[in-house]
Coordinates of C-alpha atoms in Angstrom, one line a residue:
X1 CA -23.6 10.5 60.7
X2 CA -25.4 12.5 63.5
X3 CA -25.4 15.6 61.1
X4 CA -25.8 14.4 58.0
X5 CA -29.0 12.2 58.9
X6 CA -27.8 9.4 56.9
X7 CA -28.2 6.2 58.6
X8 CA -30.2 3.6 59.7
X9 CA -31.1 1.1 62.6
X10 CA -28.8 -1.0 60.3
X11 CA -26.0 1.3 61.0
X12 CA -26.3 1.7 64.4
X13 CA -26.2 -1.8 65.8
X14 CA -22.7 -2.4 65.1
X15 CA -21.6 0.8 67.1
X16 CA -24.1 -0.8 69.7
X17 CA -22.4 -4.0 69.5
X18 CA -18.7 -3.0 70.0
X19 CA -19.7 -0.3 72.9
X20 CA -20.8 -3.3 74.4
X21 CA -17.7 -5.1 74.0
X22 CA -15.5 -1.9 75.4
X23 CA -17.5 -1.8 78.4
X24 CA -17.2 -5.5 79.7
X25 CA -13.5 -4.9 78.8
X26 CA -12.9 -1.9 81.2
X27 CA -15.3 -3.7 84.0
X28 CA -13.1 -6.9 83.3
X29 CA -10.0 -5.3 84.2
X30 CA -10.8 -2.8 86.1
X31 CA -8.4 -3.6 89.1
X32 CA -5.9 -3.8 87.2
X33 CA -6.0 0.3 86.6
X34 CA -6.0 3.4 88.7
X35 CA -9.6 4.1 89.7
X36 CA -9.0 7.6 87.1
X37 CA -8.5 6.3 84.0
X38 CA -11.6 4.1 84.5
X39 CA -13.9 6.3 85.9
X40 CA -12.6 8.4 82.6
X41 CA -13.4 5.5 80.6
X42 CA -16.7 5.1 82.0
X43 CA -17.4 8.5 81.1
X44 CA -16.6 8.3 77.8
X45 CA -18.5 4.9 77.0
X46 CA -21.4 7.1 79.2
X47 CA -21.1 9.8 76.3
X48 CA -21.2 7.8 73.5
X49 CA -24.2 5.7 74.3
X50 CA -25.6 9.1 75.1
X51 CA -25.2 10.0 72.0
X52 CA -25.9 6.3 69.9
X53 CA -29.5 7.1 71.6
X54 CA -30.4 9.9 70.8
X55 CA -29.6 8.9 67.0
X56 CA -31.5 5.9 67.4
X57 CA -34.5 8.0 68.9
X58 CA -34.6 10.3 65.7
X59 CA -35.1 7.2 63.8
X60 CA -38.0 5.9 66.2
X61 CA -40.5 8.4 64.8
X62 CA -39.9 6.6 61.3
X63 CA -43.1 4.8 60.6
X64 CA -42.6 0.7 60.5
X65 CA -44.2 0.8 56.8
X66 CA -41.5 3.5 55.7
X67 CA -38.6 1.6 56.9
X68 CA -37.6 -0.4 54.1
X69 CA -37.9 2.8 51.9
X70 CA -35.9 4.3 54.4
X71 CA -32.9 2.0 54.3
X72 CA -33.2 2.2 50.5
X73 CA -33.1 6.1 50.0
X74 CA -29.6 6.0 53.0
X75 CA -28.2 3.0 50.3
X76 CA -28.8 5.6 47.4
X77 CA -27.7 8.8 49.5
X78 CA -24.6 7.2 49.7
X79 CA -24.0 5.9 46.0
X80 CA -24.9 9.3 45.0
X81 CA -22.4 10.2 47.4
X82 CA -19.6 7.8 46.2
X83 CA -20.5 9.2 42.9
X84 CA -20.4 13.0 43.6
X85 CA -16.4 11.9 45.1
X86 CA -14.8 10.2 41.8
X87 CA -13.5 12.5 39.5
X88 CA -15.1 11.2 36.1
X89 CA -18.6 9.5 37.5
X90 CA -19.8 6.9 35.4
X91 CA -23.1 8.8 33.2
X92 CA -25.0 5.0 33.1
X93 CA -24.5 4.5 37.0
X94 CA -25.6 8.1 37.6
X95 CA -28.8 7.2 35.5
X96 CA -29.5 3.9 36.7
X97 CA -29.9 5.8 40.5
X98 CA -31.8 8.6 39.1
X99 CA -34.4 6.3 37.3
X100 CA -34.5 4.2 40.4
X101 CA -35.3 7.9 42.5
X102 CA -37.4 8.9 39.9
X103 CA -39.4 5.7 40.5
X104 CA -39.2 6.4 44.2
X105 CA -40.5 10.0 43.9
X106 CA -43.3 9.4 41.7
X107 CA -44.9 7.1 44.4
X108 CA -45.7 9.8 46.4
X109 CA -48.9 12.1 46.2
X110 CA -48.9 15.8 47.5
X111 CA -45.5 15.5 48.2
X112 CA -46.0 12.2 50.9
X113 CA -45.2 8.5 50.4
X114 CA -48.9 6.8 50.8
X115 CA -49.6 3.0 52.3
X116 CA -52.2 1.0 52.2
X117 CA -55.2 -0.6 50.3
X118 CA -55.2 2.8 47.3
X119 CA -52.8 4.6 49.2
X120 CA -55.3 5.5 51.5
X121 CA -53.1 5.7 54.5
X122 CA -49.7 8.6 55.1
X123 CA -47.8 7.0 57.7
X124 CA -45.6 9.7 60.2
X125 CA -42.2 10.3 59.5
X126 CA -42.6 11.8 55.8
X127 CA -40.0 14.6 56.6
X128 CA -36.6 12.0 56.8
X129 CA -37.6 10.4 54.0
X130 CA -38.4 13.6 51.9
X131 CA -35.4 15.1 52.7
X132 CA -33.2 12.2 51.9
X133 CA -34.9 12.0 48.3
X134 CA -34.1 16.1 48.0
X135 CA -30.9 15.7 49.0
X136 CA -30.2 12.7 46.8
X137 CA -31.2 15.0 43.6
X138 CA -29.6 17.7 44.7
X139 CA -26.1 15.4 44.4
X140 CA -27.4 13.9 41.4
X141 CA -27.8 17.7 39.7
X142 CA -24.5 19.0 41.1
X143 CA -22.9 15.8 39.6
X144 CA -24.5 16.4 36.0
X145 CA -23.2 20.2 36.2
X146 CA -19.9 19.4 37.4
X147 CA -20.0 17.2 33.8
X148 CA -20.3 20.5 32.0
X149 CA -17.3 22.3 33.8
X150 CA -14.8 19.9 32.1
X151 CA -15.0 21.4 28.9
X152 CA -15.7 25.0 30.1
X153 CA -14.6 28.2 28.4
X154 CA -11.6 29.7 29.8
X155 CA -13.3 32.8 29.2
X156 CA -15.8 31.8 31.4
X157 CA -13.7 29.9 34.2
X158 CA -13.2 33.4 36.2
X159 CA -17.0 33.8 36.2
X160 CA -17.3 29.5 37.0
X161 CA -14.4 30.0 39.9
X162 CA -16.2 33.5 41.8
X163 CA -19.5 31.5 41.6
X164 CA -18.1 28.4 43.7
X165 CA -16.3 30.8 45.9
X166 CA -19.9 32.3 46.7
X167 CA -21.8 29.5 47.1
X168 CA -19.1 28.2 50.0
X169 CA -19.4 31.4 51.6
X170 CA -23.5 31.2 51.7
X171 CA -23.4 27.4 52.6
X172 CA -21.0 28.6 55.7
X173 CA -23.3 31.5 56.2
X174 CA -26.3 28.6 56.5
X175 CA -24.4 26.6 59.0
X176 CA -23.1 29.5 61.2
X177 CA -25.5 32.6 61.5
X178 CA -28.9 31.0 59.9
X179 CA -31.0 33.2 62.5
X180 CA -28.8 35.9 62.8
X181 CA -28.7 37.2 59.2
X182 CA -30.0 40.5 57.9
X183 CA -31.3 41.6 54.3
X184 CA -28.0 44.2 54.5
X185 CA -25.7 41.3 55.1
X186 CA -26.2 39.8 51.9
X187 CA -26.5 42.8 50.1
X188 CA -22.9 42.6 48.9
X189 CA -23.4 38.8 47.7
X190 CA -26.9 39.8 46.3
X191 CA -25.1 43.1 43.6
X192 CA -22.4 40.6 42.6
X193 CA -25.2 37.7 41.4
X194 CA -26.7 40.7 39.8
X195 CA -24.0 41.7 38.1
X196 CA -23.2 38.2 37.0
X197 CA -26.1 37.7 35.6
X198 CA -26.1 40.5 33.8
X199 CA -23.2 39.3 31.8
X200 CA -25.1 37.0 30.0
X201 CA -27.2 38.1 26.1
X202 CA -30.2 36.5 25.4
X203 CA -29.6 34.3 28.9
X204 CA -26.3 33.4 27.7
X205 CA -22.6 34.2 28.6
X206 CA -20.8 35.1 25.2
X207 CA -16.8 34.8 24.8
X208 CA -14.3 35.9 22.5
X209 CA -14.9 39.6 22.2
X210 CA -16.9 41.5 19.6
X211 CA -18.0 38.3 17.4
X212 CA -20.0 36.9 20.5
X213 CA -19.3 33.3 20.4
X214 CA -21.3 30.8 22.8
X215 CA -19.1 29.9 25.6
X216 CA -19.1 26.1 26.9
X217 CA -20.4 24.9 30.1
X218 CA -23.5 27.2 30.6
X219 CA -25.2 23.9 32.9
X220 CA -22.6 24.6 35.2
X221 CA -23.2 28.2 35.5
X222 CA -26.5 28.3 35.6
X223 CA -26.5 25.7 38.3
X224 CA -24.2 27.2 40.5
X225 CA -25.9 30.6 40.1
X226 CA -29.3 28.9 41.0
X227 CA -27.9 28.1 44.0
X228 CA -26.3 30.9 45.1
X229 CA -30.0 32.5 44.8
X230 CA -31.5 29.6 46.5
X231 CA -28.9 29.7 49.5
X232 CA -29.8 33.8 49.9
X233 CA -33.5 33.1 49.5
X234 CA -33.4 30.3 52.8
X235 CA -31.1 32.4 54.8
X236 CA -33.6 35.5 54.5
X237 CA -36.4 33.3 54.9
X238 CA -35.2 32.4 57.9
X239 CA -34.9 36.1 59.8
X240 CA -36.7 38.5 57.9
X241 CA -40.5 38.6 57.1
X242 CA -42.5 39.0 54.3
X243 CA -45.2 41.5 54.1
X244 CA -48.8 40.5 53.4
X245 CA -49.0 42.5 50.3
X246 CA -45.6 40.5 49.0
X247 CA -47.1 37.4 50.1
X248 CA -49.4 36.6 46.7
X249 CA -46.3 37.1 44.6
X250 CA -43.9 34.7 47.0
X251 CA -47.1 32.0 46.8
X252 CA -47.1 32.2 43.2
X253 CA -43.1 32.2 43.0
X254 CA -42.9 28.3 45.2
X255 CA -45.5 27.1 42.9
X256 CA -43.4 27.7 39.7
X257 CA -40.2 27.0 41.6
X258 CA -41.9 23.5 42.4
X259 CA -43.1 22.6 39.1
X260 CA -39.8 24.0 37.4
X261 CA -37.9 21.9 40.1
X262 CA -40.2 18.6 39.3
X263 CA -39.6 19.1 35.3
X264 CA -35.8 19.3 36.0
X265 CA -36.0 16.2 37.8
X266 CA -37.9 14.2 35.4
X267 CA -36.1 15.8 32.5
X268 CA -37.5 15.6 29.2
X269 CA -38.1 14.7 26.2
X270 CA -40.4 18.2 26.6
X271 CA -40.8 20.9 24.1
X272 CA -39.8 24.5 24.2
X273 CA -43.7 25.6 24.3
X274 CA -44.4 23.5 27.2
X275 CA -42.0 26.2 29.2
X276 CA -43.9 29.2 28.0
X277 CA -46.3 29.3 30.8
X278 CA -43.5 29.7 33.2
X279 CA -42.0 32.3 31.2
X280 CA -44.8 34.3 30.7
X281 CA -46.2 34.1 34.7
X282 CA -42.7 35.1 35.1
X283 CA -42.5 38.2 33.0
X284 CA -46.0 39.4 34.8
X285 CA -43.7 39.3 38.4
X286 CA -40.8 40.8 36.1
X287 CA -43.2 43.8 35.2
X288 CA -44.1 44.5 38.6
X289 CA -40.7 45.5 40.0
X290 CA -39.3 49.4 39.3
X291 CA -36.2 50.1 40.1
X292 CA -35.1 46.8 41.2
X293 CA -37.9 46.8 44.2
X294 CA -41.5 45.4 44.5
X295 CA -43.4 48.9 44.8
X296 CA -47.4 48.6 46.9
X297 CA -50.2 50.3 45.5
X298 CA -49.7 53.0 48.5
X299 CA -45.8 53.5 46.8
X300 CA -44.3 52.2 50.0
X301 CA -41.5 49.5 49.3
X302 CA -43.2 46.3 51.3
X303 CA -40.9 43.8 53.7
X304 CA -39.3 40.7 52.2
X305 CA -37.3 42.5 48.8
X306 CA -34.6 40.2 49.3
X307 CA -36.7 36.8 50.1
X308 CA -38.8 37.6 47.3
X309 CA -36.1 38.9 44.9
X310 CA -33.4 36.2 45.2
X311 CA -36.9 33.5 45.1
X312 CA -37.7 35.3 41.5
X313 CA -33.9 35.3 40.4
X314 CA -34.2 31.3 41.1
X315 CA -36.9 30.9 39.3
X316 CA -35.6 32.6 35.8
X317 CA -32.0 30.2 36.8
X318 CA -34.5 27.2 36.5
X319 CA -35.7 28.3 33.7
X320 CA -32.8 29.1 31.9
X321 CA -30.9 25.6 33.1
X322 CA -33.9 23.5 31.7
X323 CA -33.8 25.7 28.3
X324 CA -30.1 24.5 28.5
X325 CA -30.4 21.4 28.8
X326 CA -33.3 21.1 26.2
X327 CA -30.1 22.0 24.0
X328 CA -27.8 19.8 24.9
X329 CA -30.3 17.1 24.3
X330 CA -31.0 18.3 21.2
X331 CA -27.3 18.4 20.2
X332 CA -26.8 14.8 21.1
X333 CA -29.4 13.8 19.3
X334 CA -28.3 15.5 16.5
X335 CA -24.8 14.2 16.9
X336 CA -26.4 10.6 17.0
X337 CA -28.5 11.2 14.2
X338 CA -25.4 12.4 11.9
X339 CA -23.6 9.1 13.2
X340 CA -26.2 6.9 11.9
X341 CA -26.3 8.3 8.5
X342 CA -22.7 7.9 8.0
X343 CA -22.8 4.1 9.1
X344 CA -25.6 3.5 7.0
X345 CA -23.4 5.6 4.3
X346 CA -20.5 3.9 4.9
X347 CA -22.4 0.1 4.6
X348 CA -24.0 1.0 1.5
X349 CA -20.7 2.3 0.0
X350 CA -19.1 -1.2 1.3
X351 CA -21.9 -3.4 -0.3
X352 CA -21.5 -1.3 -3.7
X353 CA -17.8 -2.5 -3.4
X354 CA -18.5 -5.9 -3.0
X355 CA -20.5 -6.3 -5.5
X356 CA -18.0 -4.3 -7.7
X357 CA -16.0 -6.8 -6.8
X358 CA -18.4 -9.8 -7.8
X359 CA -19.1 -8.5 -10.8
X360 CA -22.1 -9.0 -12.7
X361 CA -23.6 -12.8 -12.7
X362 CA -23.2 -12.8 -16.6
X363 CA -19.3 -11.9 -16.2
X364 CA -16.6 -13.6 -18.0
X365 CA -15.0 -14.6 -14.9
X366 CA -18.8 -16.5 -14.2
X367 CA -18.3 -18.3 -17.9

C-alpha cells in the first residue's frame, strides 16, 4: 500500500484499530512470557505504527476539499485494477469507469482540480490526485490493448512477445538504477525499438509474405511500443541533460505528447484531418535529424539525443495508436451498420411473406 500510494484515511484506521488491540494483548499478558519475546513484540508493534504514520502523514498534505475526490479516484484505482486482473474484462464496466474519469479529469483546469465560488481557489495536494487519475488511465489503456492481443497475428506474436519482454526489463530498470542510468546503457534497447519499428509499411506490420496482408492486433503493438519509448525517455530524463539548443524541440515535443495523450483519452468520434497538425509539426522535427542525430547549427551533436529521440519516437507511437483506433471505430461502425440493413432486410422480406400468405383482401378464400 505504502508503494503503490493507493489508500486512504479510510484504509488506515482498521490497521490502526487492530495494532491497538495487539498491544493491550501483549501488555495484558505480559508476565506470563519471558521478558524477550515481549520486548520483541514491542518492537515490532513499535515498527509498524512507525510505519502506519508515516503513511497517514503523506495523506495529511491532502487538502480537506480534495478528500472526497481522493477516496473516489483510490475506489476507481482499484476497480481498474480488479479489471486489469480478470482475464476477459467486461468492455461496458471498463467504459462506465472511463466516462466516470473522463468526467473527473475534465474538472480540472491547467492540469489542477479547482474549488471554490468559479473555481477560483487550487487547494495543495494536486500531485496524489493527479497521479492517481494518470495511473488509472494508464490501466484503463493497457486493458483496451490487451483486448487486441486476443486475436493477434501469429506472425506478429514474436514481435508482441520481445515487446513485453522489453517493457519488463525498462520497468525493472525504473525501479532499480533510475539515477544511475546512462544514454549507452539503453543503447542496446533503443537499436532493437528501432529496428521494430522499422518492420512496419505505411505504419503498419504486414504478415504473410510477399502479398502483404494486414496483421491483427496493431493496438497492442503500438501500445506496448509507446511505452517502451516512454519508459527510455523518463529513465534518461532522469540522469542525463538536455542541451539548450535541444531544449525548443523537447518543449515543442511535451506539448504534442500532451495534446496527443488528452485526445487518446477522450477518444473520438474525431476525423483524420483533425490529426494533421500533429503530423505535420512532427515531420518538421523528423526533418531536422541526419543521420539518426539532432545536428546544431555549429555541426556539433547537442546533449540529450536519447531523451529527445525516444520523446519523438513516442510521439509518432501516439500518433499511429490513435490512427488505429480511428479504424477500429470505423470498422465497428461499419459492421453495425451492415447488421442493421440485414434486420431491416430480413423484416421486410418477413412482412412480404405474410402478406403472401394473406393474400389479397379480394381473394377467394375472403369470399
Amino acid at each position: 500500500m505504502r508503494e503503490s500510494m493507493v489508500y486512504s484515511e479510510a484504509d488506515l484506521k482498521p490497521f490502526q484499530k487492530r495494532l491497538g488491540e495487539l498491544r493491550e494483548i501483549v501488555q495484558n499478558d505480559a508476565a506470563n512470557h519471558p521478558p524477550a519475546m515481549i520486548e520483541l513484540l514491542e518492537r515490532k508493534l513499535g515498527q509498524c505504527d512507525d510505519l502506519l504514520k508515516e503513511m497517514s502523514g503523506s495523506l495529511s498534505v491532502l487538502s480537506p476539499e480534495l478528500v472526497p475526490l481522493h477516496q473516489r479516484l483510490v475506489t476507481m484505482r482499484r476497480q481498474f485494477a480488479a479489471l486489469a486482473a480478470k482475464e476477459h474484462s467486461s468492455k461496458a464496466d471498463l467504459q462506465k469507469l472511463v466516462d466516470e474519469l473522463r468526467k473527473i479529469d475534465s474538472k480540472r483546469v491547467d492540469g489542477k482540480f479547482c474549488v471554490g465560488p468559479g473555481g477560483s481557489s487550487v487547494p495543495p495536494s494536486q500531485a496524489i490526485c493527479s497521479s492517481l487519475v494518470e495511473d488509472c488511465f494508464d490501466i484503463a489503456h493497457e486493458i483496451k490493448a490487451r483486448g487486441y492481443s486476443i486475436n493477434l497475428s501469429e506472425e506478429l506474436k514474436p514481435v508482441y512477445e520481445r515487446l513485453k519482454e522489453m517493457r519488463a526489463e525498462l520497468e525493472r530498470l525504473s525501479l532499480t538504477h533510475r539515477w544511475t542510468l546512462r544514454e549507452t546503457d539503453l543503447y542496446n534497447y533503443a537499436v532493437e525499438l528501432r529496428d521494430i519499428d522499422q518492420m512496419r509499411k505505411d505504419g503498419k506490420w504486414n504478415v504473410g509474405g510477399a502479398d502483404g496482408k494486414l496483421g491483427q492486433g496493431q493496438y497492442v503493438l503500438l501500445y506496448l511500443l509507446r511505452r517502451c519509448y516512454g519508459l527510455i525517455y523518463s529513465l534518461l530524463s532522469s540522469s542525463e541533460p538536455v542541451s539548450e539548443e535541444l531544449m525548443p524541440v523537447a518543449n515543442k515535443l511535451s506539448t504534442i505528447k500532451k495534446v496527443l495523450n488528452e485526445v487518446l483519452r477522450y477518444g473520438g468520434p474525431f476525423h483524420p484531418r483533425e490529426l494533421y497538425p500533429y503530423q505535420l509539426a512532427l515531420f518538421q522535427i523528423d526533418g531536422m535529424v541526419k543521420d539518426g542525430k539532432f545536428i546544431g547549427k555549429d555541426g556539433s551533436i547537442p546533449e540529450g539525443q536519447g531523451i529527445v529521440m525516444a520523446h519523438l519516437n513516442e510521439c509518432h507511437e501516439l500518433l499511429e495508436m490513435l490512427k488505429e483506433s480511428l479504424d477500429n471505430e470505423t470498422d465497428v461502425d461499419e459492421e453495425e451498420e451492415d447488421e442493421e440493413e440485414e434486420e431491416e432486410d430480413n423484416e421486410e422480406g418477413s412482412e412480404g411473406f405474410e402478406e403472401i400468405e394473406k393474400g389479397p383482401p379480394d381473394s377467394d378464400e375472403e369470399r
